[in-house]
XYZ file of C-alpha atoms in Angstrom:
105
model
C -2.469 -41.392 106.809
C -1.405 -37.891 107.792
C 1.546 -39.240 109.789
C 2.644 -41.364 106.845
C 2.541 -38.380 104.479
C 4.497 -36.277 106.954
C 7.087 -39.030 107.325
C 7.464 -39.438 103.550
C 7.846 -35.702 102.943
C 10.366 -35.384 105.793
C 12.377 -38.317 104.421
C 12.337 -36.819 100.923
C 13.484 -33.440 102.296
C 16.390 -35.012 104.143
C 17.460 -37.031 101.126
C 17.229 -34.021 98.820
C 19.293 -31.851 101.138
C 22.051 -34.467 101.213
C 22.414 -34.260 97.426
C 23.961 -30.788 97.576
C 27.167 -32.281 98.956
C 27.799 -33.944 95.607
C 26.854 -30.967 93.447
C 30.348 -29.492 92.945
C 33.025 -31.202 90.872
C 36.720 -30.379 90.955
C 37.777 -27.773 88.390
C 40.404 -30.008 86.761
C 37.958 -32.852 86.231
C 35.369 -30.456 84.805
C 37.859 -28.926 82.350
C 39.048 -32.337 81.133
C 35.517 -33.607 80.517
C 33.947 -30.587 78.805
C 32.633 -32.608 75.832
C 30.635 -35.093 77.898
C 27.452 -33.049 77.632
C 27.724 -32.846 73.862
C 28.322 -36.594 73.663
C 25.188 -37.224 75.703
C 23.107 -34.921 73.512
C 24.432 -36.542 70.337
C 23.754 -40.017 71.719
C 20.213 -38.996 72.664
C 19.509 -37.569 69.211
C 20.955 -40.659 67.534
C 18.863 -42.961 69.666
C 15.763 -40.868 68.977
C 16.358 -41.317 65.253
C 16.729 -45.077 65.757
C 13.504 -45.234 67.765
C 11.563 -43.243 65.170
C 12.849 -45.511 62.404
C 11.930 -48.607 64.389
C 8.462 -47.283 65.148
C 7.831 -46.455 61.496
C 9.023 -49.905 60.451
C 6.852 -51.638 63.016
C 3.789 -49.658 61.998
C 4.326 -50.502 58.339
C 4.728 -54.192 59.172
C 1.523 -54.138 61.224
C -0.412 -52.388 58.477
C 0.873 -54.769 55.813
C 0.017 -57.796 57.958
C -3.535 -56.542 58.545
C -3.968 -55.874 54.842
C -2.574 -59.286 53.919
C -4.818 -61.087 56.394
C -7.836 -59.173 55.105
C -7.064 -60.159 51.528
C -6.309 -63.790 52.296
C -7.813 -64.981 55.610
C -6.512 -68.507 55.043
C -2.905 -67.320 55.276
C -3.451 -65.214 58.409
C -1.524 -67.589 60.689
C 1.515 -67.608 58.396
C 1.352 -63.833 57.992
C 1.138 -63.375 61.761
C 4.202 -65.573 62.301
C 6.240 -63.587 59.796
C 4.981 -60.316 61.282
C 6.082 -61.296 64.789
C 9.499 -62.321 63.478
C 9.890 -58.973 61.700
C 8.778 -57.034 64.773
C 11.262 -58.917 66.945
C 14.112 -58.159 64.551
C 13.248 -54.458 64.410
C 12.981 -54.273 68.187
C 16.355 -55.984 68.574
C 17.928 -53.353 66.313
C 16.473 -50.557 68.454
C 17.771 -52.240 71.614
C 21.171 -52.629 69.962
C 21.143 -48.880 69.266
C 20.403 -48.304 72.973
C 23.369 -50.510 73.869
C 25.630 -48.501 71.571
C 24.398 -45.259 73.156
C 25.279 -46.508 76.637
C 28.673 -47.785 75.457
C 29.649 -44.459 73.858
C 28.511 -42.127 76.635
């Protein structure tokens, strides 16, 4: 086990030292792409807002479905079907927001 740990740490050290060769970018490329960091931050904030909205919507759907099933146990299967459909639609909107983030950055 000790030899395996030593091998893994040595491999990680070699791989990490090779990364420094790619650390510097040409000055012209850096000057032309100065807004890339701001675009990434804006995309991250926008996606965070989309995720929070999706999570709030999913929690409200879950709470409403539990309340509906408690009030009318006979309709629980129908309520569950509609709940799953609503959750899938909300999740697809959040994934679409992720796609837009990757397309814009």
